[in-house]
Coordinates of C-alpha atoms in Angstrom, one line a residue:
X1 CA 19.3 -45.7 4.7
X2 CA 18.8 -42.8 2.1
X3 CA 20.3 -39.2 1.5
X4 CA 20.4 -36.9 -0.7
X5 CA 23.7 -36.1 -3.0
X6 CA 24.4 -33.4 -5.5
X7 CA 26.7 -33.6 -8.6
X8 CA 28.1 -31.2 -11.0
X9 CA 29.1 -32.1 -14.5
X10 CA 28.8 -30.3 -18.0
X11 CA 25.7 -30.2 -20.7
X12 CA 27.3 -32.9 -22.9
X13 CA 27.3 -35.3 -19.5
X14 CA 24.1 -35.8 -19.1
X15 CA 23.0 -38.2 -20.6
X16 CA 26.2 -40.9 -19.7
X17 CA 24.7 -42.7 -16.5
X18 CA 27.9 -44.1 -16.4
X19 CA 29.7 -41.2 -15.6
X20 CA 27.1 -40.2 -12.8
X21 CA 27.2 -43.4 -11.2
X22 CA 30.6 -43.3 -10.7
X23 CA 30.9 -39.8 -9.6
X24 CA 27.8 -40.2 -7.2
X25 CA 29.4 -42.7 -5.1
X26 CA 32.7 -40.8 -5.3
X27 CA 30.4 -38.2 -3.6
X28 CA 28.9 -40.6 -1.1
X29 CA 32.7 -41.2 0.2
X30 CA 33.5 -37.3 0.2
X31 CA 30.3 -35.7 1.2
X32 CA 28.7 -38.2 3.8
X33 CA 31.8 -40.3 4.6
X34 CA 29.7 -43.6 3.4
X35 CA 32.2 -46.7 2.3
X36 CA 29.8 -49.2 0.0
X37 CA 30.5 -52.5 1.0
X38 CA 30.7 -55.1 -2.1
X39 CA 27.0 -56.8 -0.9
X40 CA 25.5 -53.2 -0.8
X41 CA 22.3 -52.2 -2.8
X42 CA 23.0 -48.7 -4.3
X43 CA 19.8 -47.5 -5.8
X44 CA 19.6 -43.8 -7.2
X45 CA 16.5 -41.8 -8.2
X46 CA 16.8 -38.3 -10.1
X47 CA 15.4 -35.5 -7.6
X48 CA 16.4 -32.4 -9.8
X49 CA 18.2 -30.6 -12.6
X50 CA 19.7 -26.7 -12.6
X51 CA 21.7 -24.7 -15.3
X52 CA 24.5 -23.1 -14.2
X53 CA 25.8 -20.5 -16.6
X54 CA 27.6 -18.0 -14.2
X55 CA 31.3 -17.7 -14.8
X56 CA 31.2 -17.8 -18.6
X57 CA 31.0 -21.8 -18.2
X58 CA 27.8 -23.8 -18.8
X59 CA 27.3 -26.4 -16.0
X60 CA 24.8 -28.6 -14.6
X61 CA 23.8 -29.4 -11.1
X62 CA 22.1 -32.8 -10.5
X63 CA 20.5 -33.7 -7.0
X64 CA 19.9 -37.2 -6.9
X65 CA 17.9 -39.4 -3.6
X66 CA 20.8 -42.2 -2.8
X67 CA 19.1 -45.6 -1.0
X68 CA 21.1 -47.8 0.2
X69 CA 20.0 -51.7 1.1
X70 CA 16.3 -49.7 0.4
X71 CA 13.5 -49.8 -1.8
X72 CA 12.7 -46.2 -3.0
X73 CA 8.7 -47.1 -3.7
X74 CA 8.6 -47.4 0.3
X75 CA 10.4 -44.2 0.9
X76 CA 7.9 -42.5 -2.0
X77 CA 4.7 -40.0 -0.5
X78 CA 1.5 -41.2 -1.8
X79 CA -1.0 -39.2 -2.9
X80 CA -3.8 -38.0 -0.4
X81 CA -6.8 -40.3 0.0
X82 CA -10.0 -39.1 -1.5
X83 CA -13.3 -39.6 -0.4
X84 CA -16.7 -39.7 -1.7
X85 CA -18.6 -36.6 -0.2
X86 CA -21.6 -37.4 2.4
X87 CA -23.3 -34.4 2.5
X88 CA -23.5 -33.9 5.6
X89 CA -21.2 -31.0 6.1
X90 CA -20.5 -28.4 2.9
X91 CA -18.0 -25.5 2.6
X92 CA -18.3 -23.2 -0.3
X93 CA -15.5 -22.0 -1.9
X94 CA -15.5 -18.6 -4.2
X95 CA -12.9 -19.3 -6.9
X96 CA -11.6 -21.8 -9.1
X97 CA -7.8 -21.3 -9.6
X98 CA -5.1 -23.4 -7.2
X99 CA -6.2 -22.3 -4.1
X100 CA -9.7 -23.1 -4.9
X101 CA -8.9 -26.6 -6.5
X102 CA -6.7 -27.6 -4.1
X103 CA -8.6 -26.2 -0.9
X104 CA -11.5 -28.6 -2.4
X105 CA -9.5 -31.6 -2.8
X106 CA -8.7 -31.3 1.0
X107 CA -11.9 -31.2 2.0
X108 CA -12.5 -34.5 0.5
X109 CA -10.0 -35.8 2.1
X110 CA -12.4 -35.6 5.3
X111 CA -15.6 -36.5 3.5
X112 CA -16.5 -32.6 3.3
X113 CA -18.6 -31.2 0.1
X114 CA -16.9 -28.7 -1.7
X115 CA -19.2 -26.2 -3.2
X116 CA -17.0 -24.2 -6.2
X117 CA -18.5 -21.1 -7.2
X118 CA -16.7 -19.1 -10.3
X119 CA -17.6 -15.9 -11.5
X120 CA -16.0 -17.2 -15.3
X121 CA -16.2 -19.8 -17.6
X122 CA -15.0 -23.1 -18.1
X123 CA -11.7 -23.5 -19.2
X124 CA -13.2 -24.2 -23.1
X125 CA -15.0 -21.3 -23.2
X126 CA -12.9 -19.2 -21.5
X127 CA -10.1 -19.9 -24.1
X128 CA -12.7 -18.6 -26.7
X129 CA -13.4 -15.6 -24.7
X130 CA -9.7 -15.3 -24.4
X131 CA -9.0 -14.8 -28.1
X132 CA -11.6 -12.1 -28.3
X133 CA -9.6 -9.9 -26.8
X134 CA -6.7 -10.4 -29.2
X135 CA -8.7 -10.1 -32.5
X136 CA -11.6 -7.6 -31.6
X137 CA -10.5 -6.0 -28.4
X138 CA -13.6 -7.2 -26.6
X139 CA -12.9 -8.1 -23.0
X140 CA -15.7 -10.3 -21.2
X141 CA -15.2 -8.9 -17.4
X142 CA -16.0 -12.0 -16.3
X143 CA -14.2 -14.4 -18.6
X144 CA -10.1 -13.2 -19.3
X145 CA -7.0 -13.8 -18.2
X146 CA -7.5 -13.4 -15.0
X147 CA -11.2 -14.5 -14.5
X148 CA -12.4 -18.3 -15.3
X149 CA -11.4 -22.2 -14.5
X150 CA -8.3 -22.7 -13.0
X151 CA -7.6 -18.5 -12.2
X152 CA -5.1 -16.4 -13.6
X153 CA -2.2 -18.9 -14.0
X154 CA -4.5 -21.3 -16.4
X155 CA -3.6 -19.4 -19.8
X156 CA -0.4 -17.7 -18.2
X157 CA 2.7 -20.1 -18.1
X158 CA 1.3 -22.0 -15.1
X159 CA 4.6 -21.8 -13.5
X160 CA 5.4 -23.9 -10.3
X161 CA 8.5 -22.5 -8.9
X162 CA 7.8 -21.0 -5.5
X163 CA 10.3 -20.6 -2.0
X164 CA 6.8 -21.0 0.1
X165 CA 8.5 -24.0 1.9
X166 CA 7.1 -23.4 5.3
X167 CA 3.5 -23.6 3.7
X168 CA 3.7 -27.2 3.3
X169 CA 4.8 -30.0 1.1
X170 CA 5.8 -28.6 -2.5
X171 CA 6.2 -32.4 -3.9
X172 CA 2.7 -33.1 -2.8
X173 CA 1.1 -30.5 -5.0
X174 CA 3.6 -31.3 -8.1
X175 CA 2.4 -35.3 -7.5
X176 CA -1.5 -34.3 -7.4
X177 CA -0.6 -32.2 -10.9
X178 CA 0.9 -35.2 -12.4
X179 CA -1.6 -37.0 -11.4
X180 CA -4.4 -35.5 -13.0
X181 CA -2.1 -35.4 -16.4
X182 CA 1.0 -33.0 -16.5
X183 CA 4.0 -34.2 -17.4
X184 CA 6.1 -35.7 -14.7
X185 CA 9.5 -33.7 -15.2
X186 CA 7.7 -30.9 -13.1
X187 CA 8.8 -33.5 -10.4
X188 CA 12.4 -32.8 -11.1
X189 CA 12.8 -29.5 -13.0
X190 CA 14.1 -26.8 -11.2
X191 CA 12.2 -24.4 -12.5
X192 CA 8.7 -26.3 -13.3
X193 CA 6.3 -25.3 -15.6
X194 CA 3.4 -27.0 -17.1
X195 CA 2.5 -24.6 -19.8
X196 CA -0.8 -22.7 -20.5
X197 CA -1.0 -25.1 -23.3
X198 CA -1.4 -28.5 -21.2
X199 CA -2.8 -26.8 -18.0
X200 CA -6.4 -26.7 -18.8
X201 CA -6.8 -30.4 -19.2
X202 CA -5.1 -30.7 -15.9
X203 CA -7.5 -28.2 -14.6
X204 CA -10.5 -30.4 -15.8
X205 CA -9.7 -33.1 -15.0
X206 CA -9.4 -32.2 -11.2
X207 CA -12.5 -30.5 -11.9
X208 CA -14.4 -33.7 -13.1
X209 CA -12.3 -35.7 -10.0
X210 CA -14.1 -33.0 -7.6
X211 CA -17.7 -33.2 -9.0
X212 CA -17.4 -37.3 -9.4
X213 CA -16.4 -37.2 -5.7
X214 CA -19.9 -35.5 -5.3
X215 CA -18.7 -32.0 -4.9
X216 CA -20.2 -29.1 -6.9
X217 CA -19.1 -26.5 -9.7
X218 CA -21.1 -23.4 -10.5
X219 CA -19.6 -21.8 -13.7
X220 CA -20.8 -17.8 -14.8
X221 CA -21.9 -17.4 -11.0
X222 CA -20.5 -14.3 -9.4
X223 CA -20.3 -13.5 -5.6
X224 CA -22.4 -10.3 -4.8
X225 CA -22.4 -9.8 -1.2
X226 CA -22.2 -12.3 2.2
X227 CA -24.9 -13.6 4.1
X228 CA -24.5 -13.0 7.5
X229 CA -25.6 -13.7 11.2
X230 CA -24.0 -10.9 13.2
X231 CA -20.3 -11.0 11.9
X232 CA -20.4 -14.7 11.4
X233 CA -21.0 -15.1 7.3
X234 CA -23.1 -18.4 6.9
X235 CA -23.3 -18.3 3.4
X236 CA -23.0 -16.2 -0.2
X237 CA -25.1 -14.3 -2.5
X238 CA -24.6 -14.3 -5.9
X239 CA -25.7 -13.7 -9.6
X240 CA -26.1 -15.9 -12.8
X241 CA -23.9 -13.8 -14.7
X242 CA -25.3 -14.7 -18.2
X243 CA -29.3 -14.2 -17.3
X244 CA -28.7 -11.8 -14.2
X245 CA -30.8 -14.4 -11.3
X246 CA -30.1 -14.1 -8.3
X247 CA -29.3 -17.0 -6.0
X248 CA -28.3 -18.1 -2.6
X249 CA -25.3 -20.6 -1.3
X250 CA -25.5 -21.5 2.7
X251 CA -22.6 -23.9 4.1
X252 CA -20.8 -24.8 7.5
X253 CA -17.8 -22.3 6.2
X254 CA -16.7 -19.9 3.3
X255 CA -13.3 -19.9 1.7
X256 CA -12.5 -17.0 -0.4
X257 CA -9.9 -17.2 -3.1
X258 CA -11.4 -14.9 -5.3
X259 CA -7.2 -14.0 -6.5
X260 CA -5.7 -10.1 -7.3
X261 CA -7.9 -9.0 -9.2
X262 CA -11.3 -9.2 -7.7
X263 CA -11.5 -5.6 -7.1
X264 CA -15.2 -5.2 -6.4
X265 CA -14.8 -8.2 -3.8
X266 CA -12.2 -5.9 -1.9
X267 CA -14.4 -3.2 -2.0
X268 CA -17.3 -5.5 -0.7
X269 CA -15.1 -6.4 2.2
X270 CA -14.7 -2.7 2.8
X271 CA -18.2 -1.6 2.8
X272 CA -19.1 -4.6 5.1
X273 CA -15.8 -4.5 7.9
X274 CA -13.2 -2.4 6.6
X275 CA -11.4 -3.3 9.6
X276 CA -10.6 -6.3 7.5
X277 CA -8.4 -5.2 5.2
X278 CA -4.6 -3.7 5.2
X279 CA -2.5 -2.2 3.0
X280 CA 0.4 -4.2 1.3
X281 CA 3.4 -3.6 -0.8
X282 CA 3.0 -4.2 -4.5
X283 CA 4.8 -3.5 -7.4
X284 CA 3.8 -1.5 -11.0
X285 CA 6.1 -1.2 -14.0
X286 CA 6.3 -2.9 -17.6
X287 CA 6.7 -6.2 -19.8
X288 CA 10.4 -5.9 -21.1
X289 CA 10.6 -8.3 -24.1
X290 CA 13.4 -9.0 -26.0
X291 CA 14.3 -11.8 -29.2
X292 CA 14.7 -14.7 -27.7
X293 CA 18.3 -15.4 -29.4
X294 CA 19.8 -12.1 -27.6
X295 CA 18.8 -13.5 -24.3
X296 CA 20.3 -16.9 -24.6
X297 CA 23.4 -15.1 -26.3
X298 CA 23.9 -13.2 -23.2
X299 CA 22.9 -15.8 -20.2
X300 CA 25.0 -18.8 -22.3
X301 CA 27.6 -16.6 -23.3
X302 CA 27.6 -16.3 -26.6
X303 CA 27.6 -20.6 -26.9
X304 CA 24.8 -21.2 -29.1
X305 CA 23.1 -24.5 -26.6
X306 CA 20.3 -26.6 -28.4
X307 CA 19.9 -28.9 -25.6
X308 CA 19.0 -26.7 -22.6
X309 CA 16.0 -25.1 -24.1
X310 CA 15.3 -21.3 -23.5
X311 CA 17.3 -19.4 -21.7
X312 CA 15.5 -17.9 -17.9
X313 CA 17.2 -15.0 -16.0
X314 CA 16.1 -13.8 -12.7
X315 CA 17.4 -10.0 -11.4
X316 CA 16.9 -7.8 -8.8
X317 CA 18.1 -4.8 -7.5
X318 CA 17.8 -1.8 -5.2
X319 CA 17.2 1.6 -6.7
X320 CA 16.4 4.5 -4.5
X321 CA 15.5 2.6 -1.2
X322 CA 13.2 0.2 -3.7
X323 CA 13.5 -2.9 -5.3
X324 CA 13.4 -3.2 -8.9
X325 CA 13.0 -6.8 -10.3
X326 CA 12.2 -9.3 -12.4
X327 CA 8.6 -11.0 -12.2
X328 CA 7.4 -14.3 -14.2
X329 CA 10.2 -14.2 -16.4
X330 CA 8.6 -16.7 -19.7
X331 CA 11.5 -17.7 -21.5
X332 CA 10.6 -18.6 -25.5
X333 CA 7.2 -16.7 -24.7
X334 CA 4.8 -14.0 -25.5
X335 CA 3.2 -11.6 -23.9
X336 CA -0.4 -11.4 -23.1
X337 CA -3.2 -8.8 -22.7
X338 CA -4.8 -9.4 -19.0
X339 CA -7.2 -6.6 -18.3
X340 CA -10.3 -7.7 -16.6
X341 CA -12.3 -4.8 -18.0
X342 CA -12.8 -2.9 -21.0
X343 CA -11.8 0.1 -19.4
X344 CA -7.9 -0.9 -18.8
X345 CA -4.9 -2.2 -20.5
X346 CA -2.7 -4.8 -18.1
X347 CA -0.2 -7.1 -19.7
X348 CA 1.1 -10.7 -18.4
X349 CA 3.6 -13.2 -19.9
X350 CA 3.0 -17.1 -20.4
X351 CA 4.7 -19.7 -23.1
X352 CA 3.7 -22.8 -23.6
X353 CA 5.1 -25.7 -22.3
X354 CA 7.6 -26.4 -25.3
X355 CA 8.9 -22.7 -24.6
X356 CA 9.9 -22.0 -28.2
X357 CA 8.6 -18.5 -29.6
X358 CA 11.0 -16.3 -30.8
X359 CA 10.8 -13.6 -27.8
X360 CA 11.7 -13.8 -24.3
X361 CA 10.0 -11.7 -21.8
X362 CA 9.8 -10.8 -18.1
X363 CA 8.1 -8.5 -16.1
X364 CA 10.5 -5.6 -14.5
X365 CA 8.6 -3.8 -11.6
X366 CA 9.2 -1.2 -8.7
X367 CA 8.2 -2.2 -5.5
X368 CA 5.1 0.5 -4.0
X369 CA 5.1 0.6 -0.8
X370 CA 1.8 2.5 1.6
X371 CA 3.4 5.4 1.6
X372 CA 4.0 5.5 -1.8
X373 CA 0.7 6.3 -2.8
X374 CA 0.0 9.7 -3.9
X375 CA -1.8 11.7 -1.4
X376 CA -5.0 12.0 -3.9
X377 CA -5.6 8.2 -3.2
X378 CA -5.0 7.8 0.5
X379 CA -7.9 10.6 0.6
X380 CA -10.0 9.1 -1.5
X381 CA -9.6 6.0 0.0
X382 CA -10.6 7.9 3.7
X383 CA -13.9 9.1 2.3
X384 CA -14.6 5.6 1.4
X385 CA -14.1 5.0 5.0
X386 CA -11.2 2.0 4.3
X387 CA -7.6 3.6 4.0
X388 CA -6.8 0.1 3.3
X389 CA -7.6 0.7 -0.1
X390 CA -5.7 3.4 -1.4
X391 CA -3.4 1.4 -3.2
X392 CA -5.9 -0.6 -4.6
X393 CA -7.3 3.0 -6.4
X394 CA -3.7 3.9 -7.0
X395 CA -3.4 0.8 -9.3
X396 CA -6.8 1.0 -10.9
X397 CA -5.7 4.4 -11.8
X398 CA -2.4 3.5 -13.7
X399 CA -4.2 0.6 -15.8
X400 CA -6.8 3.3 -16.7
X401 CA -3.8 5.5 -17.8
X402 CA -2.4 2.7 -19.9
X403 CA -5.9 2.4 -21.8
X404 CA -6.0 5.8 -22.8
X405 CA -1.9 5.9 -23.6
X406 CA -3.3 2.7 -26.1
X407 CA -5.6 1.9 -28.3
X408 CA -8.9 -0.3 -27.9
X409 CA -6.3 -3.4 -26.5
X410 CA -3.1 -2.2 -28.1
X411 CA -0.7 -1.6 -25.6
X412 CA 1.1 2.0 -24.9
X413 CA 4.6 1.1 -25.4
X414 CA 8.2 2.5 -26.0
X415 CA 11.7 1.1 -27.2
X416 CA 14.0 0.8 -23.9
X417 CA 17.2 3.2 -25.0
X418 CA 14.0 5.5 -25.5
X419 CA 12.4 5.3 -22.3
X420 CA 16.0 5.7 -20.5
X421 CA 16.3 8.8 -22.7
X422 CA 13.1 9.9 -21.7
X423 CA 11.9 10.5 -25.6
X424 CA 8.7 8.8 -27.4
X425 CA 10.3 6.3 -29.9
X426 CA 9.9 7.2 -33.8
X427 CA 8.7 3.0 -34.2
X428 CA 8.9 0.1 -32.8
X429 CA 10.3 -3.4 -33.5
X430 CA 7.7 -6.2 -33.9
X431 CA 6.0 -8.0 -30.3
X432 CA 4.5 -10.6 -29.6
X433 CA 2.1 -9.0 -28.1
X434 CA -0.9 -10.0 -30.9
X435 CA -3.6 -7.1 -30.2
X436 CA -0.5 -4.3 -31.4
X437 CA 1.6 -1.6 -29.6
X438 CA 1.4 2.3 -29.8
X439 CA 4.1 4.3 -29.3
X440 CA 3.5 6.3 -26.2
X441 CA 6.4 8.0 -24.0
X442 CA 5.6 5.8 -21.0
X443 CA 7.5 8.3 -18.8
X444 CA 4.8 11.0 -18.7
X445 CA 2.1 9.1 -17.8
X446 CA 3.8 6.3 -16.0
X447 CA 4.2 7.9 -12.1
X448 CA 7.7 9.4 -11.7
X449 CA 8.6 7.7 -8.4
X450 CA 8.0 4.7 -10.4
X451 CA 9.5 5.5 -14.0
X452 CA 12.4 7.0 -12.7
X453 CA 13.3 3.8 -10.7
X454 CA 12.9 1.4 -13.6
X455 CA 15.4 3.5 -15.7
X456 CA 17.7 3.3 -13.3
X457 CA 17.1 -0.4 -12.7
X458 CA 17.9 -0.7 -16.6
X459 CA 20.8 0.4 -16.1
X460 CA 22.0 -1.5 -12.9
X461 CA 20.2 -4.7 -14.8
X462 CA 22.4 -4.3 -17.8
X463 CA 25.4 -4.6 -15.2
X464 CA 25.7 -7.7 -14.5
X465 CA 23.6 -8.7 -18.4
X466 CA 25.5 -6.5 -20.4
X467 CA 23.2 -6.4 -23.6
X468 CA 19.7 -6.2 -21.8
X469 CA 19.8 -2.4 -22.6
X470 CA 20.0 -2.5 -26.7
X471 CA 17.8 -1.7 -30.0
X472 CA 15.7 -4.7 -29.6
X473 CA 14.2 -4.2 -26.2
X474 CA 10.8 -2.9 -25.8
X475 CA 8.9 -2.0 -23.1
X476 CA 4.9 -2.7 -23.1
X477 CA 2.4 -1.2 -20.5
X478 CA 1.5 -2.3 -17.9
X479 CA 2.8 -4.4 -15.4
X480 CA 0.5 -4.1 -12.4
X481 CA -0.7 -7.6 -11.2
X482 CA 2.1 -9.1 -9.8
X483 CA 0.2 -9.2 -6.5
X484 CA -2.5 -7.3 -4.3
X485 CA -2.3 -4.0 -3.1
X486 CA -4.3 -5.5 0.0
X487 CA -4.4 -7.7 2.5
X488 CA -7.2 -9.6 4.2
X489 CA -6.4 -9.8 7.4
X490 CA -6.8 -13.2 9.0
X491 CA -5.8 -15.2 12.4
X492 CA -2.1 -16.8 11.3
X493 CA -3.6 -20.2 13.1
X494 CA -7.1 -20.8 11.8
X495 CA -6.8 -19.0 8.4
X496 CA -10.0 -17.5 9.3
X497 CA -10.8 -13.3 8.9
X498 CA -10.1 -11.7 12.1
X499 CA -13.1 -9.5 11.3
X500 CA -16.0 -11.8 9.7
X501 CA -15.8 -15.3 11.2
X502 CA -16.6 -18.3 9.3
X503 CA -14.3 -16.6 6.1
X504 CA -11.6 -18.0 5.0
X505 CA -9.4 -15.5 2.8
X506 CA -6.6 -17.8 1.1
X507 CA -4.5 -17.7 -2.5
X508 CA -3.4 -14.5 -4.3
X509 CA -6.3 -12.5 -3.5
X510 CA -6.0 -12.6 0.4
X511 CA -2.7 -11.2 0.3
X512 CA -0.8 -13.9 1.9
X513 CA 0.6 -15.8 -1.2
X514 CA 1.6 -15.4 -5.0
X515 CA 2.2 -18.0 -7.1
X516 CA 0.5 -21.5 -8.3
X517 CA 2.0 -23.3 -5.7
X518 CA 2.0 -21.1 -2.9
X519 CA -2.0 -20.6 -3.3
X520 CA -2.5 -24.3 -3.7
X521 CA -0.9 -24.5 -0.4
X522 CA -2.5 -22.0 0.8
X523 CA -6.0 -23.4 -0.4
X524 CA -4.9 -26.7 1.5
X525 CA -3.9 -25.4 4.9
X526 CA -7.3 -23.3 5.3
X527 CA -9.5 -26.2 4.0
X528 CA -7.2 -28.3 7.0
X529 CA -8.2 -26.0 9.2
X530 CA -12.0 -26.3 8.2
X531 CA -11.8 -29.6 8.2
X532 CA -10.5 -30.3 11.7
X533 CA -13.2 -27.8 12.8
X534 CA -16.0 -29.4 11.4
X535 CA -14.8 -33.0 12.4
X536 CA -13.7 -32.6 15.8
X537 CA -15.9 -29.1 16.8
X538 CA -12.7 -27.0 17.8
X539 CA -10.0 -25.2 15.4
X540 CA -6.3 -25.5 16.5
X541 CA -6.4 -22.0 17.9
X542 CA -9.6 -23.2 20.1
X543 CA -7.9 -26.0 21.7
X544 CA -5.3 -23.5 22.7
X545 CA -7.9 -21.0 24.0
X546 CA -9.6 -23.7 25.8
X547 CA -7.1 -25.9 27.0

């Protein structure tokens, strides 16, 4: 038999197996009421590890997998069987980041060629595209933060923790990572994170698995339109985004997971069904970053640790019938610029995997809801004859301000006892944040619905971390990608677009997941849906229809 037990001890304990020997099978009599008899085999395997700093004491919780008179390598999942692709049947799939991967992956698992088509650059070139943006405020529209092998998460933490446990199997997409070369404590951490230092050679090399398995990856090749045969879409158009030619894609299925910030492909979708689309809640607001020592101070209390690495905190809170919280928090980090166009100014977080910069930062943002959007967008939005996209404007719009609050890639930003005080700070204290900062009053530019909440959030923050209000907290602008202001609307069964058949809208970009590991999922349960279609002729909601 096997279960699952949980200990608690202190930081100094970890490391004497002793100890947690002993007090796991003292747990095994208290907890499941299991007597080991003297023959027993009692066999345990670390599952996970969580800090506990609540209470003003430091703890540890350990989860452990208990076999008894068992061998765990039976018990273990394996890793999905791969085939070689036959050609026979194709699906092509716009976008390389987890949903994309993953999604293609699947489809090999039936012997089905995956077709990748990214707008971006491999993950080499894109790291050189990347810098530019730093050092001479060029950014390539097609190759950033947010555009390239592996999608946004590639060069911004690559962070794996997710709640999406109804998507499907979390440890299966944590194996296939380890498997193609991240380190294996993303098995048992509780807050995984590979790091946007390590993530790109994991990223190739499921890139190489893909094309040796005789699928297909088109880098600098952007999706311009659908090809269509009614409202069925039977293949792509696109362009060779370094020489401008023109080409075709035609395959058995298209999966779209072009992520959040693939604007013109939501304006495509518009133009051809705007029936497709609906609006979503999304959030806007700012980078908070503080010195890394002040946040450990406050969430260890005070107890300088050297053996629990950086210090996370997650908060949220309700401020005038919104929620105001934290987003990607990248403990020992820096933050990032992420515009996809030359004409914006977005900022992101990511450490590497060793988490040891100086800073600590977190996105804090106010949830927007529909009916949050100023009246000027919802009408623009009705002359483009999609409503759906009003938000998506409304957003576009507060990036643009950011730009010209900045300069060139230098972030509009302000010190945090300034913003709440609703004055334009006299200087500001050194960021990580590499292409600068310019003081800017964020409050008369940032939307009041929205500025006014995060002060207040400050304030109810601070609460419950006394110290996250103080001199060395800045603010840097802005926050806006935290996920889509739109949905594309697809059946909840088949995954595919209630309004063009034969798409498949999965990841960050169809509105329906947020995250690494919830868009990997995602990726894999449309590409199982494909898959059974092409195989056996009839999706899982056409056996219900017809049967």
């Amino acid at each position: 038999m096997n279960t699952e037990l949980s200990i608690t001890i202190k930081p100094e304990e970890e490391n004497n197996q002793a100890l947690i020997q002993k007090l796991l099978k003292k747990e095994l009599r208290f907890q499941k009421k299991i007597e080991l008899k003297p023959d027993d085999k009692f066999t345990s395997v670390f599952v996970k590890k969580s800090i506990d700093a609540r209470h003003g004491q430091i703890k540890l919780h350990l989860k452990y997998k208990i076999y008894i008179n068992e061998d765990p390598r039976e018990s273990e999942s394996k890793l999905p069987e791969w085939k070689k692709a036959d050609g026979k049947k194709s699906v092509i799939i716009v976008g390389s980041g987890p949903a994309g991967l993953f999604g293609a992956l699947t489809l090999l698992e039936s012997g089905i060629k995956p077709v990748i088509i990214e707008r971006g650059c491999d993950t080499a070139q894109r790291r050189k595209d990347i810098a530019l943006i730093s050092t001479q405020d060029l950014v390539n529209e097609n190759s950033n933060y947010c555009f390239g092998e592996g999608g946004a998460g590639t060069f911004s933490d690559g962070k794996l923790y997710t709640r999406s446990n109804k998507r499907g199997d979390i440890s299966e997409i944590l194996k296939i990572f380890v498997h193609f070369g991240a380190d294996p404590k993303i098995l048992t951490d509780a807050h995984p994170h590979i790091g946007t230092d390590r993530l790109p050679k994991v990223i190739n090399a499921m890139r190489d698995k893909i094309i040796e398995l005789g699928g297909e990856v088109h880098f600098n090749t952007k999706l311009t339109g659908f090809i269509k045969d009614g409202n069925t879409v039977t293949g792509i158009k696109t362009v060779d985004t370094k020489n401008g030619t023109g080409c075709e894609f035609r395959a058995d299925a298209v999966v779209l997971c072009t992520g959040h910030s693939a604007t013109e492909v939501y304006r495509m979708i518009a133009e051809e069904a705007p029936a497709a689309l609906e609006a979503k809640t999304f959030a806007v607001g700012v980078r908070v970053e503080h010195p890394r020592e002040l946040i450990d101070a406050i969430q260890f209390h005070g107890k300088k640790q050297t053996n629990l690495g950086a210090a996370e905190y997650r908060v949220t809170s309700q401020v005038e019938g919104r929620g105001v919280y934290s987003f990607c928090m990248c403990p020992g980090g820096f933050v990032v610029p992420s515009a996809s166009g030359p004409d914006e100014i977005v900022v992101n977080g990511m450490s590497t995997a060793a988490r040891n910069s100086k800073w600590s930062n977190a996105a804090i943002v106010v949830e927007v809801r529909p009916e949050d959007i100023p009246e000027s967008f919802v009408k623009e939005a009705q002359k483009l004859n999609c409503p759906a996209i009003s938000g998506l404007l409304f957003r576009s719009f507060i990036e643009k301000k950011a730009k010209e609050n900045g300069n060139g890639q230098a972030a509009p930003a302000q010190m945090m006892k300034d913003f709440i005080n609703n004055k334009k700070s006299q200087s500001l204290i050194p960021s990580s944040y590499t292409p600068g900062t310019i003081s800017s009053n964020l409050n008369e530019w940032i939307p009041q619905h929205i500025s006014k909440r995060l002060a207040l959030g400050f304030k109810e923050i601070d609460k419950n971390m006394h110290g996250f209000i103080s001199d060395q907290a800045i603010l840097i602008a802005a926050e806006t990608r935290t996920s889509t202001p739109v949905r594309i609307i697809r059946d909840k069964e088949s995954f595919e677009s209630v309004e063009l058949k034969n798409l498949y809208p999965c990841g960050e970009g169809s509105g329906y997941s947020g995250g690494i590991v919830s868009s990997a999922m995602d990726g894999q349960n449309a590409c199982r849906s494909i898959s059974q279609k092409l195989i056996s002729g009839f999706s899982k909601k056409d056996k219900k229809e017809y049967f």
